Short mmCIF file of C-alpha atoms in Angstrom, two decimals:
data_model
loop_
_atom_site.label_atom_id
_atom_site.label_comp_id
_atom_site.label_asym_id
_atom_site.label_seq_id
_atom_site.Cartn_x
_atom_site.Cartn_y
_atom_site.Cartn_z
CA UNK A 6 -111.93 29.77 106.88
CA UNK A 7 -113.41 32.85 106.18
CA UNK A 8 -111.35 35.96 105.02
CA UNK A 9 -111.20 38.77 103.89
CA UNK A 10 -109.96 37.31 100.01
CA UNK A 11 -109.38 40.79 98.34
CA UNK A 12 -106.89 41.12 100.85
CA UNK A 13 -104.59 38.68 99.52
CA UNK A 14 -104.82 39.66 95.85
CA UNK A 15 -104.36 43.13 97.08
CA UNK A 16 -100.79 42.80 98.23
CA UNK A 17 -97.69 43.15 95.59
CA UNK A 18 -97.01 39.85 97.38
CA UNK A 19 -100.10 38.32 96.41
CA UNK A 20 -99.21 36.70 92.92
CA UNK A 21 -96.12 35.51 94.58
CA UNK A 22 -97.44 33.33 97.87
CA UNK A 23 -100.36 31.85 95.73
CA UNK A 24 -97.54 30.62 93.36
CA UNK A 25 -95.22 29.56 96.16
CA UNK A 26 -97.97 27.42 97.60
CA UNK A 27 -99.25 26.15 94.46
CA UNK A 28 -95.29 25.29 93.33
CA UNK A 29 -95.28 23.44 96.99
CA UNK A 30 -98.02 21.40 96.71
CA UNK A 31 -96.89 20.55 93.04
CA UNK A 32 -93.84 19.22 93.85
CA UNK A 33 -95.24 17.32 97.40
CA UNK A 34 -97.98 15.88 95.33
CA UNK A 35 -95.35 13.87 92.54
CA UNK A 36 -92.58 13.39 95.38
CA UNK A 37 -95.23 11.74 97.58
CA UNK A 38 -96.25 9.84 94.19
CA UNK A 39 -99.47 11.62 94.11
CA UNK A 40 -100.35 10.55 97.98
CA UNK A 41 -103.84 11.99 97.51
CA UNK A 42 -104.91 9.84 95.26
CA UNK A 43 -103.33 6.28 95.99
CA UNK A 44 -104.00 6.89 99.98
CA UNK A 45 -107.09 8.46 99.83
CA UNK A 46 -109.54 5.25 100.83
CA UNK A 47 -107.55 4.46 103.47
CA UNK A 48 -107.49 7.92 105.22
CA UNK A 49 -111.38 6.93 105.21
CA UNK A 50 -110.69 4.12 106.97
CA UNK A 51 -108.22 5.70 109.57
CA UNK A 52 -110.75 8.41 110.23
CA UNK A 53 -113.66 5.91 110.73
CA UNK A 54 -111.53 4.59 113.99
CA UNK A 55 -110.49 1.38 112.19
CA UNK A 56 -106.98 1.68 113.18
CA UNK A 57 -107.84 3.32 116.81
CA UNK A 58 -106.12 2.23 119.88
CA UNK A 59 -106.21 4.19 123.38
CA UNK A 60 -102.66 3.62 124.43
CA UNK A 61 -101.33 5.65 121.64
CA UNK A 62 -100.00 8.98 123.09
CA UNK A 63 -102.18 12.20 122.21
CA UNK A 64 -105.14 13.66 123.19
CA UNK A 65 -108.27 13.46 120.82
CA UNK A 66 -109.85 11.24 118.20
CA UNK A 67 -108.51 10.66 114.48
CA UNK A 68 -112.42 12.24 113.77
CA UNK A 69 -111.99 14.66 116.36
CA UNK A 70 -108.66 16.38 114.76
CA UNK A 71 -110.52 16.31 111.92
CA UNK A 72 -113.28 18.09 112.42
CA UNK A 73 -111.38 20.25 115.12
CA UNK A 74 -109.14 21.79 111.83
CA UNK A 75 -112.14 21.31 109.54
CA UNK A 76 -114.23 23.73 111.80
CA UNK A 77 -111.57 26.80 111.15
CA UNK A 78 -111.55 26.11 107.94
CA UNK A 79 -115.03 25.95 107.23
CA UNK A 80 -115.65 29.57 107.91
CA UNK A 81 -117.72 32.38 106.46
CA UNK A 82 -115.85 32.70 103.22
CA UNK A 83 -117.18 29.53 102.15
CA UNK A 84 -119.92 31.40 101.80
CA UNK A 85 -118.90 35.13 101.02
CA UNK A 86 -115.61 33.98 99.76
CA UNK A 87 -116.80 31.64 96.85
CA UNK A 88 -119.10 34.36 95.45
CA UNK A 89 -115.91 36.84 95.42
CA UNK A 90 -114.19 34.18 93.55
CA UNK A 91 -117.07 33.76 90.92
CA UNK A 92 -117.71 37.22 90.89
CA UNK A 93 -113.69 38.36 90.60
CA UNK A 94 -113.20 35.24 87.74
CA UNK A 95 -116.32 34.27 87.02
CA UNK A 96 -117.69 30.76 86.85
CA UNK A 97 -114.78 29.20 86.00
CA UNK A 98 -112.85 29.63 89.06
CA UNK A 99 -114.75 26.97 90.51
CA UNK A 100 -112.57 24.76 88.52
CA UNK A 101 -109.17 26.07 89.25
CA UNK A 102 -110.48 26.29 92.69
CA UNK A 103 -111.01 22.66 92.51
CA UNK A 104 -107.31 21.64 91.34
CA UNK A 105 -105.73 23.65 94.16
CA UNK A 106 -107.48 21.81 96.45
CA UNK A 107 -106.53 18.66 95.07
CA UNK A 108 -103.09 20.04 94.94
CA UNK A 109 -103.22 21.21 98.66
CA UNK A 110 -104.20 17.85 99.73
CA UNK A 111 -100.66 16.64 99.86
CA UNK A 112 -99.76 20.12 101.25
CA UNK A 113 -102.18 18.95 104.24
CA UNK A 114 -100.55 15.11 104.26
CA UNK A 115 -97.33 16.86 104.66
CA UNK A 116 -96.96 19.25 107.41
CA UNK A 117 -99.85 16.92 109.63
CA UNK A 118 -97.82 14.42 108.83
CA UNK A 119 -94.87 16.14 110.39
CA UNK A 120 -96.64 17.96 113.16
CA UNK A 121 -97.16 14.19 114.63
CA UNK A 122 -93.99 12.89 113.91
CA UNK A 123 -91.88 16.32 115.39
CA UNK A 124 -94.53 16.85 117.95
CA UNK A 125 -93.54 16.64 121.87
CA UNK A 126 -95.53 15.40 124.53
CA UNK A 127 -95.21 16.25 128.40
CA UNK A 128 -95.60 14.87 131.41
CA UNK A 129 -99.15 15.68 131.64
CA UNK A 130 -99.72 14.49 128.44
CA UNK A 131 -100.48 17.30 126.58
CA UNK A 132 -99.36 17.22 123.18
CA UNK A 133 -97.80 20.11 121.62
CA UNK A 134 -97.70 19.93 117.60
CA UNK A 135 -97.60 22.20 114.66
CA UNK A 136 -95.07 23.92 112.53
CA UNK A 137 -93.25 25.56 114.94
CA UNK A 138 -92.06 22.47 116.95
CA UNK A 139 -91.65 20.39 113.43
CA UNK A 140 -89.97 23.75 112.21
CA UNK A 141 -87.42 23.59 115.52
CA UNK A 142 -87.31 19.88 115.78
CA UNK A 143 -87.13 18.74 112.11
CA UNK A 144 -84.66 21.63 110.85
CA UNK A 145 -83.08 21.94 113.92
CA UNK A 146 -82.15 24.81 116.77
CA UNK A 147 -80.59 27.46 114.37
CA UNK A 148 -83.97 27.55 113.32
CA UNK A 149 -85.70 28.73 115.68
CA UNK A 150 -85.87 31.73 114.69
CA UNK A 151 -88.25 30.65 111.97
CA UNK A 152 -90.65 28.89 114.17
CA UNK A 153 -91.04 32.01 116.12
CA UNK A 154 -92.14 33.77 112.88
CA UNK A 155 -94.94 31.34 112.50
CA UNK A 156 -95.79 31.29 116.40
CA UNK A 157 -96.01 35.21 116.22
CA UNK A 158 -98.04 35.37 112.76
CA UNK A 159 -100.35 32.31 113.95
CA UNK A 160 -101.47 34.82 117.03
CA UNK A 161 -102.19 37.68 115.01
CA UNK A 162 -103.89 35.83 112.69
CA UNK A 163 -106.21 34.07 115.51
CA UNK A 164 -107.23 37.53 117.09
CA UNK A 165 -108.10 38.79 113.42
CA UNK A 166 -109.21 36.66 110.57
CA UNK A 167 -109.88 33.55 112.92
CA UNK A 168 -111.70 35.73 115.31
CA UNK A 169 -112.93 39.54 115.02
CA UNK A 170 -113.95 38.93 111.08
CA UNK A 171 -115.90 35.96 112.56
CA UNK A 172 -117.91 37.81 115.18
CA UNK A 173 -118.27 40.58 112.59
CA UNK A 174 -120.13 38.31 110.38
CA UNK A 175 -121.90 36.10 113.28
CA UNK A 176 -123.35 40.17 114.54
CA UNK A 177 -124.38 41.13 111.05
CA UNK A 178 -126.54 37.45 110.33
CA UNK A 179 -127.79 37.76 113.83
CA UNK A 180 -129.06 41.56 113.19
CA UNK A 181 -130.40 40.34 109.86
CA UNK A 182 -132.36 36.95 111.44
CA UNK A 183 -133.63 38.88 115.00
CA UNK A 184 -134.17 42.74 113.92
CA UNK A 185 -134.67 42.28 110.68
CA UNK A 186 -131.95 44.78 109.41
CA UNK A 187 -128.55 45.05 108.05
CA UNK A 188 -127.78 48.23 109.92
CA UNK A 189 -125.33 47.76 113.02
CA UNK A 190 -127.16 48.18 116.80
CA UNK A 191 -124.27 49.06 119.27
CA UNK A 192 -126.31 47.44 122.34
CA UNK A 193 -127.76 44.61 120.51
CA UNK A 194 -123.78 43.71 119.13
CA UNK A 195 -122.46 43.92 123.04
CA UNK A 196 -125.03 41.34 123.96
CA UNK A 197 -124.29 39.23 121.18
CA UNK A 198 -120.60 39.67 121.35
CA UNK A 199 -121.40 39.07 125.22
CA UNK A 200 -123.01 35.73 124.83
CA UNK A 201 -120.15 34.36 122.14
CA UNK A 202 -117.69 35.05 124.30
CA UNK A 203 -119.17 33.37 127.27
CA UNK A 204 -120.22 29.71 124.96
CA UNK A 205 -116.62 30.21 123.38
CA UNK A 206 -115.10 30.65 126.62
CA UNK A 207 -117.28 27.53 128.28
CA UNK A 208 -115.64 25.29 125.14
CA UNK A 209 -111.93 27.08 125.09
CA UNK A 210 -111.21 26.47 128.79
CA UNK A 211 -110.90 22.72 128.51
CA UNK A 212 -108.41 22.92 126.32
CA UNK A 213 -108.27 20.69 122.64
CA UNK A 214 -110.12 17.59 124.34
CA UNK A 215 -113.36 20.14 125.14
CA UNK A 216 -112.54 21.66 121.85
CA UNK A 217 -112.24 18.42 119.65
CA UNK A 218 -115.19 17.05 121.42
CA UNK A 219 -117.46 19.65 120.31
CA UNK A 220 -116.25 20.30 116.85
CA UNK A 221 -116.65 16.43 116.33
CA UNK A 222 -120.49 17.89 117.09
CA UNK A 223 -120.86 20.96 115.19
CA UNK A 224 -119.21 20.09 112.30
CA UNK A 225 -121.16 17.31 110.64
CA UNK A 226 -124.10 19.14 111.54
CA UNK A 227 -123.20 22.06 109.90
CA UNK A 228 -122.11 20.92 107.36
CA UNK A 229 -124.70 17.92 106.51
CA UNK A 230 -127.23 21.47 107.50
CA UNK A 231 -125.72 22.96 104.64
CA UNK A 232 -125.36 20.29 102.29
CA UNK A 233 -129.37 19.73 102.18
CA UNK A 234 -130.04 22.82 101.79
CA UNK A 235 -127.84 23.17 98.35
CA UNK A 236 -129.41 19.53 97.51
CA UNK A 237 -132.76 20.83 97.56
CA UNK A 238 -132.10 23.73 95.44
CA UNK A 239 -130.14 21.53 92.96
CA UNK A 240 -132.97 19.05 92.97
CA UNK A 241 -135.42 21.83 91.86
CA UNK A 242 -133.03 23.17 89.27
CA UNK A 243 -131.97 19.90 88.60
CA UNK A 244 -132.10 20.19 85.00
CA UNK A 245 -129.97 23.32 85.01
CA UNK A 246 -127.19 21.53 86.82
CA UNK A 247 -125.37 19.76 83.67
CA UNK A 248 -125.48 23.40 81.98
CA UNK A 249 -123.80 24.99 84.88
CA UNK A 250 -120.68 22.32 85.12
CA UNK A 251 -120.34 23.02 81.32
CA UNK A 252 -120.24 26.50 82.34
CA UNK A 253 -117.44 25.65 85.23
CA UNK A 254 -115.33 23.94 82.79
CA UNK A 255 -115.51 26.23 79.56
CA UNK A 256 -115.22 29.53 81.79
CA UNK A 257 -112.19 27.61 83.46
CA UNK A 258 -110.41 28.25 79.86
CA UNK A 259 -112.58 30.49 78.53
CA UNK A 260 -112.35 34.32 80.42
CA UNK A 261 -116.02 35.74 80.05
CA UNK A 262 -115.51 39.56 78.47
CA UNK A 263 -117.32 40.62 81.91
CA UNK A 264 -114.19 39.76 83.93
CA UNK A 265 -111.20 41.90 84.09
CA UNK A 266 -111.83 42.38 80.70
CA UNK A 267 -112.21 38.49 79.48
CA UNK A 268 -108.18 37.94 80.81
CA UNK A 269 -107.75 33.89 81.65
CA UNK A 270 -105.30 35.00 84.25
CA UNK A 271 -108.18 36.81 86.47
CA UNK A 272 -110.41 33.38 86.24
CA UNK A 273 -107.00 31.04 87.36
CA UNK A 274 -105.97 33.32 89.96
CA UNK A 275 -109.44 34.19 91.27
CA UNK A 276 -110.29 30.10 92.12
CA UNK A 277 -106.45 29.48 92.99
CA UNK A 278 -107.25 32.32 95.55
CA UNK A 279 -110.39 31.00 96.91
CA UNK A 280 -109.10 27.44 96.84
CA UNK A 281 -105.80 28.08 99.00
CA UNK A 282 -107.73 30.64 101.58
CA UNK A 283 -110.83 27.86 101.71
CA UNK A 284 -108.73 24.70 102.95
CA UNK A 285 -105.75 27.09 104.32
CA UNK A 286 -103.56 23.86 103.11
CA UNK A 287 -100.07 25.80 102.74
CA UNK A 288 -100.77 27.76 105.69
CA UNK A 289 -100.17 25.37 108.75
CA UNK A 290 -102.75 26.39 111.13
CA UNK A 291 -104.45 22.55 110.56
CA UNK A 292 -101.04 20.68 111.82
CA UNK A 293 -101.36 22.30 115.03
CA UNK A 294 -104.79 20.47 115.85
CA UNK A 295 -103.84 17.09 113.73
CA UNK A 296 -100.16 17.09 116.17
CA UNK A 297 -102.94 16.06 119.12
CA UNK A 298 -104.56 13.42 117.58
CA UNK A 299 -104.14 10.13 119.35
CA UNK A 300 -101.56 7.95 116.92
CA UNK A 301 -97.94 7.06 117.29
CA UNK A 302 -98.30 6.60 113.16
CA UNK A 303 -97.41 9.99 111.80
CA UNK A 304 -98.59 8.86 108.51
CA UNK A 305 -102.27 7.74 109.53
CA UNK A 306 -102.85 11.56 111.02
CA UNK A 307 -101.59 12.86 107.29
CA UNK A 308 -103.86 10.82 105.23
CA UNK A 309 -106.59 12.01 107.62
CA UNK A 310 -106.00 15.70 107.26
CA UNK A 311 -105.34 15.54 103.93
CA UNK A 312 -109.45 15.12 103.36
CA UNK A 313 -109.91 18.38 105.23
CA UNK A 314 -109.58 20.26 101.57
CA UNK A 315 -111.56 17.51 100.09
CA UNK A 316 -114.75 18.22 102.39
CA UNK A 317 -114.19 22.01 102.64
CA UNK A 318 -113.15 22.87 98.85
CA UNK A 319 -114.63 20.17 96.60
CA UNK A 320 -117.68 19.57 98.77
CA UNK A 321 -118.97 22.53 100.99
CA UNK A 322 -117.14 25.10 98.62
CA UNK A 323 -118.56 23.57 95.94
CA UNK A 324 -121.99 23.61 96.87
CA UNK A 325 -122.03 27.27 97.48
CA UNK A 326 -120.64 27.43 93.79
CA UNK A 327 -123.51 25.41 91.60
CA UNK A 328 -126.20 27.25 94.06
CA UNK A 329 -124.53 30.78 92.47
CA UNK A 330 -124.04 29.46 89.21
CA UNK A 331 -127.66 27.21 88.25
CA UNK A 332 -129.44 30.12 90.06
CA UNK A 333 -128.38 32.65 87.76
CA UNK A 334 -127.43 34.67 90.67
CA UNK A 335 -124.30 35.76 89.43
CA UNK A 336 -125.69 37.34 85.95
CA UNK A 337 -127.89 39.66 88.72
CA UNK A 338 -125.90 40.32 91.96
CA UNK A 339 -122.56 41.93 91.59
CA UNK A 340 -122.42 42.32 95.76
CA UNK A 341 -119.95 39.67 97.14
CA UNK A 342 -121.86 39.89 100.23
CA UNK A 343 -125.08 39.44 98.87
CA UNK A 344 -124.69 36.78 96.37
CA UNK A 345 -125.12 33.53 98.30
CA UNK A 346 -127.99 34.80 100.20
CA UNK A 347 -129.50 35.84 96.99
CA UNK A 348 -129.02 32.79 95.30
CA UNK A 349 -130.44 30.38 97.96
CA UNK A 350 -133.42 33.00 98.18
CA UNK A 351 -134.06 32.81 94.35
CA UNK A 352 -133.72 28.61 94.84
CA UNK A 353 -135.87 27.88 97.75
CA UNK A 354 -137.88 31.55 98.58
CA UNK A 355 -136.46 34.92 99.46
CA UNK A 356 -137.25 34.53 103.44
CA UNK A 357 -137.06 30.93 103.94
CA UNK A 358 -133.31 31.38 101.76
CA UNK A 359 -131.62 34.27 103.00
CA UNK A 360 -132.34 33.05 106.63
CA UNK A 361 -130.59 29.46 105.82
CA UNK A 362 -127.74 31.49 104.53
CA UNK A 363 -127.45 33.75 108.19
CA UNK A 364 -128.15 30.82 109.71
CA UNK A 365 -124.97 28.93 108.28
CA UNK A 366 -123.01 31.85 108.62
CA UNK A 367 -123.66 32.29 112.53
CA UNK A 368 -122.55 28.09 112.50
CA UNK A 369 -119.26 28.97 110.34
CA UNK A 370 -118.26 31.28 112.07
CA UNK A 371 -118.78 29.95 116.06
CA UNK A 372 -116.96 26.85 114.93
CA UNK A 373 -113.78 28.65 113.89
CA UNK A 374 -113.86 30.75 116.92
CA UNK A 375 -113.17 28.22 118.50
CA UNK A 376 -110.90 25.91 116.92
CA UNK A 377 -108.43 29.50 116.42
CA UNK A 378 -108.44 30.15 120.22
CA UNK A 379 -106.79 27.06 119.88
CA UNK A 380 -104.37 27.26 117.32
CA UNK A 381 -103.36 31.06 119.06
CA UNK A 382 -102.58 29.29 122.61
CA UNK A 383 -100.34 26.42 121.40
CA UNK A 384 -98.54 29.78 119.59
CA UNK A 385 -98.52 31.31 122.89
CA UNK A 386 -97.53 28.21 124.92
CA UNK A 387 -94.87 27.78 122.26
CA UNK A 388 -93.57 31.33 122.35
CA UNK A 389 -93.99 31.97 126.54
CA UNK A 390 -94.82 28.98 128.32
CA UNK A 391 -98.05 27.17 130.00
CA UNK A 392 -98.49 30.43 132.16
CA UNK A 393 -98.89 32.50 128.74
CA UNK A 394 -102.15 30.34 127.92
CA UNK A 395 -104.35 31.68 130.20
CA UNK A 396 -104.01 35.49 129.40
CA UNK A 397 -103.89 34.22 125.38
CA UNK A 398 -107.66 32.87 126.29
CA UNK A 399 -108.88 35.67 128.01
CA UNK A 400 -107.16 38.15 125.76
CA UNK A 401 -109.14 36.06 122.78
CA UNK A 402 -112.23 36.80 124.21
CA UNK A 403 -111.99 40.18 124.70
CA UNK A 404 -111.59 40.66 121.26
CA UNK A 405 -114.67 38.95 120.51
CA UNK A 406 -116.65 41.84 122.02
CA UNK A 407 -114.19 44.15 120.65
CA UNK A 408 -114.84 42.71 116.87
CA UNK A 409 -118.68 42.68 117.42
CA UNK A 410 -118.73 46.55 118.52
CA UNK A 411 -116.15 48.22 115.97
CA UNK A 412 -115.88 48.54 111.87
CA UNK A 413 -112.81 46.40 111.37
CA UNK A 414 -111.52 46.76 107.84
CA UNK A 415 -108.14 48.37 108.65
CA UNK A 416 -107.59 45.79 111.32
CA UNK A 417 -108.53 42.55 109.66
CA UNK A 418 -106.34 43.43 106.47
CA UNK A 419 -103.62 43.55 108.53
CA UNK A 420 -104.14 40.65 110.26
CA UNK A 421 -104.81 38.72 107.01
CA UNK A 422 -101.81 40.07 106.06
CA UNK A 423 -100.43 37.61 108.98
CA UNK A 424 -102.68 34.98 108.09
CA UNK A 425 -100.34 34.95 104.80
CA UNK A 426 -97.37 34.78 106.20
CA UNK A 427 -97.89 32.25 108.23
CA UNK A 428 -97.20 29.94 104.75
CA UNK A 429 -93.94 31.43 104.55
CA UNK A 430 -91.94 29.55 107.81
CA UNK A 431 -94.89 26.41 106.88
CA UNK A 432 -93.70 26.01 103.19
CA UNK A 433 -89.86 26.49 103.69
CA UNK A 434 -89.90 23.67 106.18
CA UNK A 435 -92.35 21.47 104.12
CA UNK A 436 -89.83 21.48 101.23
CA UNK A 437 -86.95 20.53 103.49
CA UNK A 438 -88.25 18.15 105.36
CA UNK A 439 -90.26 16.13 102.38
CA UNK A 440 -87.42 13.64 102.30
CA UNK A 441 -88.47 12.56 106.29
CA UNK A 442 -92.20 12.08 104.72
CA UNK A 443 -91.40 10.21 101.35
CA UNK A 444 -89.74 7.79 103.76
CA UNK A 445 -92.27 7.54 106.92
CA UNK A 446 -95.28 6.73 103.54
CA UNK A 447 -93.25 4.42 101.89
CA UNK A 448 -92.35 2.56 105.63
CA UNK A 449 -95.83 2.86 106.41
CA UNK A 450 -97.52 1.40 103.07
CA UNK A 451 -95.20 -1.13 102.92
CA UNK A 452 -95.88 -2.72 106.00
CA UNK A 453 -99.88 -1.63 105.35
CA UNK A 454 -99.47 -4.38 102.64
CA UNK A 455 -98.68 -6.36 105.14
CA UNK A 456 -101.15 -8.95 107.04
CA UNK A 457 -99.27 -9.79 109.66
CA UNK A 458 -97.82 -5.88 109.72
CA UNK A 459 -101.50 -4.62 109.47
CA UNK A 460 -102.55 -7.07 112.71
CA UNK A 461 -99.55 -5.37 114.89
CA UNK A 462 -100.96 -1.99 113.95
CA UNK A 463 -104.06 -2.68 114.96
CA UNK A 464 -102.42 -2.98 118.52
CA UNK A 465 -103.60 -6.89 118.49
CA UNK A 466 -100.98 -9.59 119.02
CA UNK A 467 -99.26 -10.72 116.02
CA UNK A 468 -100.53 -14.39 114.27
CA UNK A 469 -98.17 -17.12 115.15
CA UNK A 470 -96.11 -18.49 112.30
#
């Protein structure tokens, strides 16, 4: 999702979380025996509805869960946040970038993994998923204390970096596409912060099936939107393309003397940065959307989220990258804010390029409005009850046309600052409960292997002997 990514590195705990959920997803990805890689066709499969069946308990689609945590993940700093990271590390940071998110994918398996098999569902059959029920459930009671941590930091982060930075950046592209300017209009930002709030609160009231039923629309347009648009520019700069991986992979080992003084350590922790913050695997904000997807195989929901860094880091992510980097952008814009649009305006025009790039940005950022009003009212349900919800919702859109009307600097680092702490609660329970994981994959592959085990899963009646 889209932050604020100076934020992070500007924090004496900085160096320390990126390292913590790094270490994590180290040790995940060899004691899940590199889950990733070996699973990794059949998540496909899982998320193309091979293995659905209606009677399992939850509330949305395998795709829909998906693309529900995909679309607050696939934020504005996919945009804005990449060129920090190339302009912070240089090119090179794409490639680091691209290990953490490889790294991060068991991260994902993990805690989604968890967030179905610890989740609860009620007698209305609402599901209720996440960290902070796999926190309570998994470790126990006496740990409550810790889910609460992540319930309270979840919130803050939804009304900041998963919602005023988003309208912030949805009000700037829209001043940019309609009037033409940059500059801030205080009437035209109330009726745009108006409007979002009304076609946010329209999707937000129905709860995760309205929610999961319109990411499973937005995203893949968005993204496929986006996709093009970097495929044409790499088709006319085609033959620049080979040259600019080289220049990902030598940079990745080889500090230019432009950043931070040519030190390697700026380059790693620059695309570490971006690649953590991109896919937010570590964090546990996903887990709460994947505990309502319709499954009673914890396992299936994990190998499904765990292509959510896949598509947002080594696809969309990277796309924004070679754009910057066989452009030449980068060697002429030293504005993190600028860059992309610059780029895509020296690929495919200046006005036909900088309007694609508002125009993703205004997509970006809806989407992950929307999908955090989510993740902030299963905090609240969690922390006060069903009767907390509806004052969560209304609450979230007030800040909407709060964070389309006010300069928000002091109050997004802040809340970024939550955003980060969130991994704190996440990755202690992810290393404790591992063991409960390692045993649901190998019980689940095993019987995968399986025909007659495979046939039962399916929900069909097993062949006769």
């Amino acid at each position: 999702m889209g932050k604020c990514l100076e934020t992070f590195n500007g924090y004496v705990w900085g160096l320390p979380l990126m390292a913590l959920l790094v270490g994590t997803g180290l040790y995940l990805t060899f004691r899940l025996l590199f889950v990733q890689l070996r699973g990794f066709t059949h998540g496909i499969k899982v998320l193309r509805g091979n293995y659905d069946d209606v009677r399992d308990p939850g509330e949305i689609t395998h795709f829909q869960a998906l693309t529900t945590a995909l679309s607050a993940t696939i934020g504005t700093g996919n945009i804005v946040g990449v060129a920090a990271a190339i302009l912070m590390g240089g090119p090179g940071a794409v490639f680091w970038m691209w290990i953490t998110a490889l790294v991060g994918m068991a991260t994902k398996f993990t805690s989604c993994s968890l967030a179905v098999h610890f989740r609860r569902i009620d007698e209305n059959g609402e599901a209720h998923g996440g960290p902070m029920h796999f926190i309570e459930i998994g470790m126990g009671a006496k740990f409550k204390w810790l889910a609460v941590l992540f319930a309270f930091f979840a919130i803050m982060a939804s009304f900041g970096s998963g919602n005023m930075f988003q309208i912030n950046n949805v009000v700037v592209s829209l001043n940019e596409l309609i009037r033409g300017s940059s500059e801030p209009n205080l009437l035209f930002n109330i009726i745009v912060g108006f409007i979002i709030a009304i076609l946010v609160g329209l999707v937000i009231i129905g709860g995760i099936k309205s929610v999961g039923r319109v990411a499973s629309k937005i995203v893949p347009f968005m993204c496929i939107f986006y996709v093009i648009g970097g495929i044409i520019i790499l088709g006319i700069h085609y033959s620049a393309v080979p040259s600019g991986l080289y220049t990902i992979f030598y940079y990745a080992f080889h500090a230019p003397e432009s950043i931070a003084g040519g030190i390697l350590g700026s380059v790693i922790r620059s695309g570490v940065s971006r690649g953590l913050f991109s896919n937010e695997a570590g964090l546990g904000s996903a887990a709460i959307a994947h505990g309502a997807a319709r499954t009673k195989e914890p396992i299936r929901e994990g190998l499904v989220a765990m292509l959510g860094p896949f598509i947002d880091t080594i696809c969309i992510c990277s796309m924004t990258a070679l754009v910057i980097i066989v452009t030449g952008a980068h060697e002429v814009c030293h504005v993190k804010g600028e860059l992309t649009g610059m780029a895509f305006s020296m690929g495919i025009g200046n006005n036909i390029g900088a309007k694609f790039v508002a125009a993703s940005i205004i997509f970006f950022a809806f989407s992950t409005l929307i999908s955090w009003s989510y993740y902030g009212d299963r905090a609240a349900d969690y922390l006060f009850g069903k009767k907390a919800v509806h004052l969560y919702r209304i609450s979230y859109l007030g800040f909407i046309l709060l964070g389309a009307t006010v300069k928000i600097d002091p109050i997004i680092n802040f809340c970024d600052s939550m955003n980060g702490l969130m991994a704190a609660p996440n990755l202690i329970a992810l290393t404790v409960l591992s063991p409960v994981v390692a045993s649901l994959a190998k019980d689940y592959f095993r019987r995968m292997k399986s025909p007659k085990e495979r046939v039962v899963s399916l929900g069909l009646d097993a062949p006769a002997n």
